[in-house]
CSV table of C-alpha atoms in Angstrom, one decimal:
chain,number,residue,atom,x,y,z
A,1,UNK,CA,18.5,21.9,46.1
A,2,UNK,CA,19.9,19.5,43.4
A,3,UNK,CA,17.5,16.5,44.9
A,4,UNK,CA,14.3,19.5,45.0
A,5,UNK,CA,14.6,20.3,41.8
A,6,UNK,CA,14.7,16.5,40.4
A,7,UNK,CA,11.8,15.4,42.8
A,8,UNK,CA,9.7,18.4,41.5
A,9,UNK,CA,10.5,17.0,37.5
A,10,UNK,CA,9.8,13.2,38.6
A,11,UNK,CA,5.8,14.4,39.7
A,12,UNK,CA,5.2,16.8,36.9
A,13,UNK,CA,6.4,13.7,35.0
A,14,UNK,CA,4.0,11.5,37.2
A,15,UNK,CA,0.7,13.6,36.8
A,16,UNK,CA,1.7,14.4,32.9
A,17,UNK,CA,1.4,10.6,32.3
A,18,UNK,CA,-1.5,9.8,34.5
A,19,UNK,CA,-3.5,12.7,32.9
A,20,UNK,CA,-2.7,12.1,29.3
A,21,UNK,CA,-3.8,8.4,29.2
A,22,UNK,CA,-7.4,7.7,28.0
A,23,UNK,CA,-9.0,4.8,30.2
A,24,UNK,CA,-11.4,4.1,28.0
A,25,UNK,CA,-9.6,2.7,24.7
A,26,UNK,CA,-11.2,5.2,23.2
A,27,UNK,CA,-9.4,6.5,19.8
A,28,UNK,CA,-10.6,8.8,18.2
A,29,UNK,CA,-10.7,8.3,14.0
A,30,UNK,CA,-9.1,4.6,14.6
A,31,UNK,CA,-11.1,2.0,12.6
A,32,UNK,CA,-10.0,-1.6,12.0
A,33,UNK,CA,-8.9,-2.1,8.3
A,34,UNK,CA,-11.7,-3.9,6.8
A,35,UNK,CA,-9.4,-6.8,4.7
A,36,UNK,CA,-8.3,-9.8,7.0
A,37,UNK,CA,-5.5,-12.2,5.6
A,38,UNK,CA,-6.2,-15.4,4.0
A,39,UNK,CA,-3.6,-16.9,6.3
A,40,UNK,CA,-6.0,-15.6,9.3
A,41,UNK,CA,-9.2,-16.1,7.6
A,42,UNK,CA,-8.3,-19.9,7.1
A,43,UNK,CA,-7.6,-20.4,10.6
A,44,UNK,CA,-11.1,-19.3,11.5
A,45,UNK,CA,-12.5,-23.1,10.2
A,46,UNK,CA,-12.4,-25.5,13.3
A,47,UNK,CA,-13.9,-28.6,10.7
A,48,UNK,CA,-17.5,-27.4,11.1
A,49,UNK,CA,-19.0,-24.7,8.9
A,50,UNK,CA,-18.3,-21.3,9.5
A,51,UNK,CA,-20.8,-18.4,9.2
A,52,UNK,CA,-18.5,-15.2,7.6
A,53,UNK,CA,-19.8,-12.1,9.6
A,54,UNK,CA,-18.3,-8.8,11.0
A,55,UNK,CA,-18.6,-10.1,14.5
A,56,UNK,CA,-17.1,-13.4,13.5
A,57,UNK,CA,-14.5,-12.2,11.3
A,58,UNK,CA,-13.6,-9.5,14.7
A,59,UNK,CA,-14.4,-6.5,12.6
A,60,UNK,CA,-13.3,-7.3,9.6
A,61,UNK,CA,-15.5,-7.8,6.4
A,62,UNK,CA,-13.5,-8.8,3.3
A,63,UNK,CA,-10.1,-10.5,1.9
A,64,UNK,CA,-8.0,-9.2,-0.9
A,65,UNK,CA,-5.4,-11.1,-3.2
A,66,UNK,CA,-4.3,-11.9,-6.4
A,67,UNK,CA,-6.7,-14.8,-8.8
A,68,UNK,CA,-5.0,-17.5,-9.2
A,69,UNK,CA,-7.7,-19.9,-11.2
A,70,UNK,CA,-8.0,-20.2,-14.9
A,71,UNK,CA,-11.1,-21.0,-15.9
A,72,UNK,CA,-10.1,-20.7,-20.4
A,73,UNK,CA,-8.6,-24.1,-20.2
A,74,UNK,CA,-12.0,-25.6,-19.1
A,75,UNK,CA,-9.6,-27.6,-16.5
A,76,UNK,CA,-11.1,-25.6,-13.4
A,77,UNK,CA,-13.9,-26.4,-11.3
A,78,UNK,CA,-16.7,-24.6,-12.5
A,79,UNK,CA,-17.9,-21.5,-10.0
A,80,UNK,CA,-14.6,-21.6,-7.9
A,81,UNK,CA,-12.4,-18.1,-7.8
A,82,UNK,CA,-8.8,-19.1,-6.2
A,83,UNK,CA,-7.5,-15.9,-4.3
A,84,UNK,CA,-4.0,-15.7,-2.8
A,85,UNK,CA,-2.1,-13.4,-0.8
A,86,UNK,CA,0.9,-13.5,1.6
A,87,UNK,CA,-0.6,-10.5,3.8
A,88,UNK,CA,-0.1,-12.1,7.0
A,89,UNK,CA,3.4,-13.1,8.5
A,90,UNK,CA,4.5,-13.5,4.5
A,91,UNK,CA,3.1,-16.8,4.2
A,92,UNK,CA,1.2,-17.6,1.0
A,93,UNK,CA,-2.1,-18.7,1.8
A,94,UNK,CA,-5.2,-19.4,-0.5
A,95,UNK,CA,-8.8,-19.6,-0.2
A,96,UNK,CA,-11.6,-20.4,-3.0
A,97,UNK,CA,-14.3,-18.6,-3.2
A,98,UNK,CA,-17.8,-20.2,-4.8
A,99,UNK,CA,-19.2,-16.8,-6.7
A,100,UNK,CA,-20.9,-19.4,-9.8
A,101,UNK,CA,-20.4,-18.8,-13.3
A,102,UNK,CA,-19.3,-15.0,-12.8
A,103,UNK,CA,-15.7,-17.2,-11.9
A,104,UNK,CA,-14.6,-17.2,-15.7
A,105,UNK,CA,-14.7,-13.2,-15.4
A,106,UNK,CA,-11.7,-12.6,-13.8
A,107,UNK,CA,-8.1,-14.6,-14.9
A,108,UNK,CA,-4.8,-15.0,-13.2
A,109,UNK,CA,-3.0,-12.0,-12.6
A,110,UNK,CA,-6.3,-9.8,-11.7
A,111,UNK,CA,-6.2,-8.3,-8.5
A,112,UNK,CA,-9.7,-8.5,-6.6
A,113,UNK,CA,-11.6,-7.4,-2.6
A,114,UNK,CA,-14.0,-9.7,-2.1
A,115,UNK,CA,-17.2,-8.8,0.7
A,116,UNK,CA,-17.4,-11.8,2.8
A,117,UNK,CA,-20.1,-11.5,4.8
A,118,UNK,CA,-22.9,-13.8,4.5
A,119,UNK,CA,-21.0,-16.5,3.3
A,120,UNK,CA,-20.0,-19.3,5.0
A,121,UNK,CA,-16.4,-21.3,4.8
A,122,UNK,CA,-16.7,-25.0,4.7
A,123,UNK,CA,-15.1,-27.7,3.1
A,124,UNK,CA,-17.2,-29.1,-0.2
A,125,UNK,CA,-14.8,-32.2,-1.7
A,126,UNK,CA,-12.8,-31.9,0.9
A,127,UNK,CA,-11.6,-28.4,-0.4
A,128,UNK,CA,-12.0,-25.3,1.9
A,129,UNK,CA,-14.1,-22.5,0.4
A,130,UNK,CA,-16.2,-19.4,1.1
A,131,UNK,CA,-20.1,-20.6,-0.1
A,132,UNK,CA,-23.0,-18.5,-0.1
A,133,UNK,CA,-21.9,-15.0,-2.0
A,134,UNK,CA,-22.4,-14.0,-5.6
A,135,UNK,CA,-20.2,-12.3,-8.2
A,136,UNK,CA,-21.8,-8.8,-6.6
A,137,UNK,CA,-19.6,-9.8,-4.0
A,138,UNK,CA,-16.3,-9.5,-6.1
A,139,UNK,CA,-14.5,-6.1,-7.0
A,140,UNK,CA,-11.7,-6.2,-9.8
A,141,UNK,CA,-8.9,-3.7,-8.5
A,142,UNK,CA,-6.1,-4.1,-11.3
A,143,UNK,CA,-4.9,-6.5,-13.9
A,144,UNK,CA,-1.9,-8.2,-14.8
A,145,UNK,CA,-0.4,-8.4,-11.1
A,146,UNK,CA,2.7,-10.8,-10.5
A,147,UNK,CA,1.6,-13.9,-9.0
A,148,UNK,CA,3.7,-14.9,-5.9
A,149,UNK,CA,5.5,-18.6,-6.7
A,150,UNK,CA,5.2,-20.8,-3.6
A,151,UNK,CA,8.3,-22.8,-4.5
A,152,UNK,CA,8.0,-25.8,-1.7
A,153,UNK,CA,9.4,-29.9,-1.7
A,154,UNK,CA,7.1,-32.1,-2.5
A,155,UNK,CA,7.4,-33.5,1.0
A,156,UNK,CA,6.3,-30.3,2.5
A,157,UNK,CA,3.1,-30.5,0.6
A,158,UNK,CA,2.4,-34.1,1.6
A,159,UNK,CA,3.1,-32.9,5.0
A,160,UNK,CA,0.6,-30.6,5.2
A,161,UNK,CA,-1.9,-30.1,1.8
A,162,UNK,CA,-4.1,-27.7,3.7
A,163,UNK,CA,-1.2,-25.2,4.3
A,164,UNK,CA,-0.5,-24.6,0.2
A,165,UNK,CA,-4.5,-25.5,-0.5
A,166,UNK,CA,-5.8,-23.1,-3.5
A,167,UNK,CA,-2.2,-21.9,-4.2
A,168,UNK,CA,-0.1,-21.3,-7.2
């Protein structure tokens, strides 16, 4: 009785699980977050230009960090917006972002979404950078954020530039 009484809960078990799975993929209400890290963003560029859509960005549309550029001290180059964030695996990881003269606008500290699509990432002076959108593109969330420190030796930077590129 012991053994009919186990075999009976093992199938109701069985057909609970094969009738509560949805073949499909199908979830209702799920969505992929529309911010993708700089860390994954970055790893998108295979040394030839890279158009920024939703398809090629694998559903996602924009990147979110904290500015890093100062543009007061006239030290800058002009029309580049240095965005960082340590979204992804907590690496700090960079990106500049060519939105013109609307650039000076926002200061270190401020914390910004930018829309990526149309734009394309390519390196210009042998710096990697998101082309192609205008300041329309840029939404200031807060100011006065913290800016993460990326303290690293000196030989880890000559090592490999491109993993601190556009960083603190």
């Amino acid at each position: 009785m012991k053994r009919f009484i186990l075999n009976i809960i093992w199938l109701f078990s069985a057909l609970t699980m094969l009738v509560s799975c949805d073949k499909n993929g199908n979830f209702p209400g799920a969505s992929v977050s529309p911010y993708i890290a700089i860390y994954d963003l970055r790893s998108f560029y295979k040394g030839a230009d890279f158009s920024l859509t939703e398809k090629s960005m694998l559903g996602y549309t924009s990147v979110t960090g904290v500015v890093v550029s100062d543009h007061r001290g006239k030290n800058m180059t002009p029309g580049l917006l240095m965005v960082q964030d340590n979204m992804r695996l907590n690496e700090l990881r960079g990106i500049s972002i060519n939105i013109g003269t609307d650039a000076e606008k926002y200061v270190p500290g401020d914390s910004v979404t930018v829309n990526l699509v149309g734009g394309t990432m390519k390196r210009v002076d042998g710096l990697l950078q998101v082309t192609g959108l205008t300041g329309s593109a840029v939404n200031k969330v807060a100011s006065g954020k913290n800016i993460p420190v990326n303290r690293v030796p000196s030989s880890f930077l000559l090592a490999d530039p491109d993993k601190y590129e556009s960083t603190e």
